[in-house]
């Protein structure tokens, strides 16, 4: 099995536009940013949440809190995975009670990561709402979960892989679809 | 290094610096959970652990049990009924019986050196050594290193002085092996009669003069003096020991301002450490206890939180 590049579905410009649009949608839907907090899911949700924070601060002129969530200890597939994932630290240094929590991740796929993230958040407090922002929604949900803010809907087949690259982690901004080829 | 590729945690002598680093890194993430209001993650739901203590213990046992609860593992604790259970088949049989009930990890403290290794060879479940005779107490060594790393930011080239009965101390052995693997410099001090006969195999410095040793130290660790050793004639009296090797304000007057004072507990106040020192701002004795829970949570995750290699 090798992975072959199939298509590039977003570039630096379209990703920036998507995040700006999502920032406006967050403000519109929550009628301001008073009770909003952002929580990025490790690992690529964290720089995306940081970018949203910058945009929201630019638009509204005040600072909103940003937390980091590691969902490793909440995964439902620990027993099935070949490699044990490394645990990293959760860092949510503010109260979640009665807050509008916007969870940020790069790709929404089966929904299992988001299920784990919600369990983790609820262990930290009782938010007023939990909303979800993702760069790419690729479909194939296995749980009743949907995103509130989507950078781009990308229809895929299960054999494909969606790869989000970010400047902060990978040195460039782009979203690729890779194909699993038997060779 | 991402995963710990071993079934058991028996001692730090057999572990690599990479493995120790992985455990200490994971423990840092676990400590965050302990600071939450709801101190529980669902990671080890449905996994079963047995705590088997053939020697008295408050701290270590409570610490392991809390770590299991915080990780959502199911656990049972058995206090050893008598030390005649020590030998051979009996111990093996006890644990084999528990193993068929579905226990996947056994935490054992036992008065005989090597007993945990013997157990580990004979059962499929993971074994964590909670102290075996005079051999090792690896989780104590790890929590001590975690505390030092947390307070000093490094272990590399850290100067650690361990004072007291090194000869009979599994805590000292685990610290000596672990610290040296991580690049720290270890000096031991105490009466020559309380030093191991084969001191040179540990690769540490020895000095009978504590005042000299503490001058350069970043960490001073006092060991518990077991009173029964006096009856064995290894030192003349508790008072004489205390006057030469007890940590007091005068004795460590030449130490650095920011030296860390550590003790694995339980303390004999007024013998190996004065109350003034034990309760001073330089003392991290209570932090050691907190670190213990985090380190044990990390070990449970690394041993049980994933696929068992068939």
XYZ file of C-alpha atoms in Angstrom, chain A residues 72-74 78-90 97 120 122-124, chain B residues 1-3 5 22 25 29-30 32-33 36 38 40-43 301-302 305-307:
42
model
C -5.466 10.540 24.015
C -6.785 9.367 27.387
C -10.380 9.553 26.092
C -6.699 2.420 22.529
C -7.099 -1.338 22.725
C -7.265 -1.738 18.947
C -4.410 0.453 17.844
C -1.092 -1.063 16.954
C 0.919 1.829 18.343
C 0.118 3.311 21.721
C -0.297 7.050 21.232
C 1.826 9.384 23.286
C -0.005 11.384 25.940
C 0.434 15.142 25.829
C -0.737 17.749 28.276
C -4.153 19.332 28.236
C -18.620 26.874 33.038
C -12.764 15.558 27.968
C -17.239 17.951 30.179
C -14.735 16.565 32.700
C -13.301 20.088 32.909
C 10.557 6.904 21.943
C 6.801 6.536 21.798
C 5.935 3.349 23.658
C 8.184 -2.058 24.998
C 9.119 8.765 28.196
C 7.134 13.164 30.062
C 0.629 15.200 31.381
C -0.880 13.109 34.161
C -2.538 18.110 34.937
C -5.390 15.629 35.561
C -8.686 19.186 37.882
C -12.890 15.928 38.422
C -10.624 11.016 36.512
C -10.051 9.956 32.941
C -11.745 6.894 31.393
C -8.573 5.455 29.851
C -1.060 4.017 31.017
C 2.186 2.921 29.408
C -3.325 1.608 27.911
C -2.997 -0.055 24.565
C -2.703 -3.278 22.716
